[in-house]
Coordinates of C-alpha atoms in Angstrom, one line a residue:
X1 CA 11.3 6.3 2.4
X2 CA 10.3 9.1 0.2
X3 CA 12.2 8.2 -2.7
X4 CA 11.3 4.6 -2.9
X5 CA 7.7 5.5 -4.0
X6 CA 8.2 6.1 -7.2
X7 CA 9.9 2.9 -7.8
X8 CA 7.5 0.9 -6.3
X9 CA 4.2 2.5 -8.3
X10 CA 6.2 1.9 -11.3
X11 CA 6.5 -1.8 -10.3
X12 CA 2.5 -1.9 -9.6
X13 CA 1.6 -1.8 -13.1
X14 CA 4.5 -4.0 -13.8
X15 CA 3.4 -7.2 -16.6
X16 CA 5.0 -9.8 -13.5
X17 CA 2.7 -10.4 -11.1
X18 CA 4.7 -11.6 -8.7
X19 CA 6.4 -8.5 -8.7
X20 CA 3.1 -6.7 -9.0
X21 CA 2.3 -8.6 -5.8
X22 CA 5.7 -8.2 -4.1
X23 CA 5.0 -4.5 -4.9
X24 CA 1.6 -3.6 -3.3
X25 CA 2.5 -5.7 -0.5
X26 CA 5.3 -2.8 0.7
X27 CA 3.0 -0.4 -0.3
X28 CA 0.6 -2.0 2.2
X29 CA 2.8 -2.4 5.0
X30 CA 4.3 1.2 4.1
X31 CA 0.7 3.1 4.4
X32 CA 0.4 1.8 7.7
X33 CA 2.2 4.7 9.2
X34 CA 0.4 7.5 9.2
X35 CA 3.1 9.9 7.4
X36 CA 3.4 7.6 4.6
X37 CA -0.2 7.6 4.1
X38 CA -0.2 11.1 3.1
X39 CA 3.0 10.4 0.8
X40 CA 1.4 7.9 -1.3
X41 CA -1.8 9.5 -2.4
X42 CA 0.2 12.7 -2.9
X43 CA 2.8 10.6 -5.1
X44 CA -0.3 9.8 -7.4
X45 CA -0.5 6.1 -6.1
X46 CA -4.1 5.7 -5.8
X47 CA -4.9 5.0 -9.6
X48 CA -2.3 2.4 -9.8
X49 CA -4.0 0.6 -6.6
X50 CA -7.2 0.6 -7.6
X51 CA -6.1 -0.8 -10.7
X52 CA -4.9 -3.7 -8.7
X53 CA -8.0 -4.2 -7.1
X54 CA -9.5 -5.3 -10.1
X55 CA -6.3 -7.9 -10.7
X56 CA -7.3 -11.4 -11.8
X57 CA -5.3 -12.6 -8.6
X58 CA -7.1 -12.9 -5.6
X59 CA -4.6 -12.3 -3.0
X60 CA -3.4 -9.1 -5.3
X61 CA -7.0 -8.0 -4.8
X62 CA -6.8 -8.5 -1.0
X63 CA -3.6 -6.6 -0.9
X64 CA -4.6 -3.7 -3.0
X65 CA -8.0 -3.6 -0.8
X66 CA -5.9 -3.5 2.4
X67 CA -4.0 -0.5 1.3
X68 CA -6.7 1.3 0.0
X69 CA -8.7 0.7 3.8
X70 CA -5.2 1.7 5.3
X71 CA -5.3 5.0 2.9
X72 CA -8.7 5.7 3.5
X73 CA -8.0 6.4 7.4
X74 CA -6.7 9.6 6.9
X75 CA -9.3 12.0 6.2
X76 CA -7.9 14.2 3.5
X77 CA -7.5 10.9 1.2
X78 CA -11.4 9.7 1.8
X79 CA -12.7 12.0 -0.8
X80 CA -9.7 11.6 -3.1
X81 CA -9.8 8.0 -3.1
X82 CA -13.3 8.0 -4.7
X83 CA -12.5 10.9 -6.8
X84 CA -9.9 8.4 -8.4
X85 CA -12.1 5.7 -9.0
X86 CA -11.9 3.1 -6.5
X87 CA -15.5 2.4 -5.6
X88 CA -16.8 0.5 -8.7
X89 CA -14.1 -2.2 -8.1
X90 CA -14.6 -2.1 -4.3
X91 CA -18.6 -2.9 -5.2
X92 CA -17.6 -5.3 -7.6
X93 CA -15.3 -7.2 -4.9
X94 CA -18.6 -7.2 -2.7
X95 CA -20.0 -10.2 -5.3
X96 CA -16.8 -12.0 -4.4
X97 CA -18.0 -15.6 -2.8
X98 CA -14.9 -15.2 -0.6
X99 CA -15.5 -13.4 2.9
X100 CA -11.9 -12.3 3.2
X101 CA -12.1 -10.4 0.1
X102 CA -15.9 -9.4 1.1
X103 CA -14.6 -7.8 4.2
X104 CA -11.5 -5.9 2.8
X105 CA -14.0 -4.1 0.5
X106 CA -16.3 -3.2 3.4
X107 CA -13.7 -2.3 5.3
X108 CA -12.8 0.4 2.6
X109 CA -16.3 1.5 2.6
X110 CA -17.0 1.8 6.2
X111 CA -14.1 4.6 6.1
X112 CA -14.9 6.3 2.9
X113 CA -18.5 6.6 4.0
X114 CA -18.1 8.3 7.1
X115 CA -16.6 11.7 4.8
X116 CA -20.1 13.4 3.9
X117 CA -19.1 13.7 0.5
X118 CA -19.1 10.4 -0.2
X119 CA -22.0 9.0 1.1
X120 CA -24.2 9.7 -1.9
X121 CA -21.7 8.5 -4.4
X122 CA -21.2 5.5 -2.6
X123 CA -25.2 4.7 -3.4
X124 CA -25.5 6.3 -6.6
X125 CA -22.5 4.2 -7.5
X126 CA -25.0 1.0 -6.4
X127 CA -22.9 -0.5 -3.2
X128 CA -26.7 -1.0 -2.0
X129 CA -27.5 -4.4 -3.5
X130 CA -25.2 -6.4 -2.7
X131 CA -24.3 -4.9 1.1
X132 CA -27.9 -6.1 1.5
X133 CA -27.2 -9.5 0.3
X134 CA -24.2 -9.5 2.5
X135 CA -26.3 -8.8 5.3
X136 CA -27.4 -12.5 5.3
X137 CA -24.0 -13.7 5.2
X138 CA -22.9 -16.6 7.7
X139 CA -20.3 -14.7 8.9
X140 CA -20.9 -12.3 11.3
X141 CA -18.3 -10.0 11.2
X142 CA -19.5 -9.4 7.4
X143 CA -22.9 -8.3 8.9
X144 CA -20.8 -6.1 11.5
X145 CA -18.8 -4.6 9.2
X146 CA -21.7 -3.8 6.3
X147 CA -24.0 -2.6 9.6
X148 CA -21.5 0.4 10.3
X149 CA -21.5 1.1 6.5
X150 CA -25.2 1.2 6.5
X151 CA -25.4 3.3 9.2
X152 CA -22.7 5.6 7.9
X153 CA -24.3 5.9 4.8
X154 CA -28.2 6.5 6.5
X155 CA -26.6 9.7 8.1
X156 CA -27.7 11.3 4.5
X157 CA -31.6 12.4 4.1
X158 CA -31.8 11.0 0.7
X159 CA -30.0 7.5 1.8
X160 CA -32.7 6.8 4.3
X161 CA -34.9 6.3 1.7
X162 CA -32.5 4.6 -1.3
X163 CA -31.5 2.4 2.2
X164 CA -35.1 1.0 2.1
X165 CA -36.2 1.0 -1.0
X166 CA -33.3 -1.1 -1.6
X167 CA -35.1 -3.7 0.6
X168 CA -33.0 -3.4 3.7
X169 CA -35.1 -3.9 6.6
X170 CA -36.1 -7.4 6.4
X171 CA -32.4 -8.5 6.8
X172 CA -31.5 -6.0 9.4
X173 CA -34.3 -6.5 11.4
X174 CA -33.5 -10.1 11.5
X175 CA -30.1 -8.9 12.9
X176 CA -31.9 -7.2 16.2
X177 CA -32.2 -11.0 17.1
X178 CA -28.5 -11.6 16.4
X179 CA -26.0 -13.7 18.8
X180 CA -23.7 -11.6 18.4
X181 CA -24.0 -8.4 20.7
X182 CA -22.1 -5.8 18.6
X183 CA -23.8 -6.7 15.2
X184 CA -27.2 -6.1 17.6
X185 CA -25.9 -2.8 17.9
X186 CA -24.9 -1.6 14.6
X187 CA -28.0 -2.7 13.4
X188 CA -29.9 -1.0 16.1
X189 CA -28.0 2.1 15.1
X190 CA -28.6 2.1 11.5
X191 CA -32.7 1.0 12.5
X192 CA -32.6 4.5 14.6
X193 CA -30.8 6.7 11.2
X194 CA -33.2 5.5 9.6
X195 CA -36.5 6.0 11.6
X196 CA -35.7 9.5 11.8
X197 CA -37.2 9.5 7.8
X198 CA -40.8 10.1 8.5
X199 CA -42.0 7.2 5.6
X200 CA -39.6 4.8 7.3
X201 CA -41.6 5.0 10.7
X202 CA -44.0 2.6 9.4
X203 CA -42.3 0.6 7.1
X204 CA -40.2 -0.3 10.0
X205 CA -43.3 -1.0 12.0
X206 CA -45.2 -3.0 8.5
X207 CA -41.3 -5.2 8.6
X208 CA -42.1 -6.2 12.3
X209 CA -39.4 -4.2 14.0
X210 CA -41.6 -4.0 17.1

């Protein structure tokens, strides 16, 4: 398995993109297994990925998004992920109209953002915008999914107030009333990061969050 590596990240950049697909579709079901997902970020992988995630194909995107979130669960790759540029085109796939492609970015970012490191470069590098938008999405497991980001990145001292000032309570407030029963939760749990910021108390209070 080792040796095929190389081939196949030559094969990423390839001018094909069929191949290009064919390509980072191994590589995603390869990083599935935890071994391998060591392998590939130390074969130098990452930049070649990430490139991908900015490919004028959609379902490249989605692909090169899914092995990224599949890299990102082992904890020695969160920092180096970011450290090789993958967050600007992760934010940018946030503006995608396409939920699918929506969630494979905040699926990225929910396991970058829990390494410590990350969770101010994940706001300095402005991911705060549009996960707000997203809250307001119609589908819920968006909100879910950018909820345990949010309350990832709240973890920080400084976040809690970027978080707000970013104009995220009126939209995850509005989520305390959700259906749904896990979203209720995550929001909940990002609410209570964030109250622990002494300005925040009554902000939360001025938003209606009693």
């Amino acid at each position: 398995r080792h040796g095929g590596l190389p081939a196949l990240m030559a094969l990423l950049a390839s001018t094909n993109l069929a191949i290009q697909e064919q390509a980072i579709v191994v590589l995603r079901n390869l990083s599935l297994d935890p071994e391998n997902e060591v392998r590939i970020v130390e074969e130098g992988a990452v930049p070649a990925i990430v490139n991908l995630v900015r490919s004028p194909v959609e379902a490249i995107q989605e692909h090169a998004a899914v092995t990224l979130r599949n890299l990102s669960l082992n904890d020695d790759n969160e920092v180096r992920i970011v450290e090789e540029g993958a967050l600007p085109p992760l934010i940018a796939m946030l503006h995608s109209v396409k939920a699918s492609l929506q969630l494979q970015a905040v699926g990225v970012l929910r396991n970058l953002s829990v390494k410590m490191e990350n969770k101010l470069t994940i706001v300095q590098e402005g991911a705060l915008p549009p996960m707000v938008r997203l809250l307001e999405s119609p589908e819920e497991e968006v909100q879910l999914q950018v909820s345990v980001v949010l309350r990832n990145l709240a973890v920080n001292a400084s976040n809690k107030v970027k978080i707000v000032q970013a104009g995220v309570l009126s939209p995850l407030l509005k989520l305390l009333r959700s259906p749904n029963v896990r979203v209720q939760e995550q929001a909940c749990a990002t609410v209570q990061n964030l109250s622990v910021n002494n300005d925040n108390k009554l902000k939360i209070v001025e938003e209606g969050g009693i």
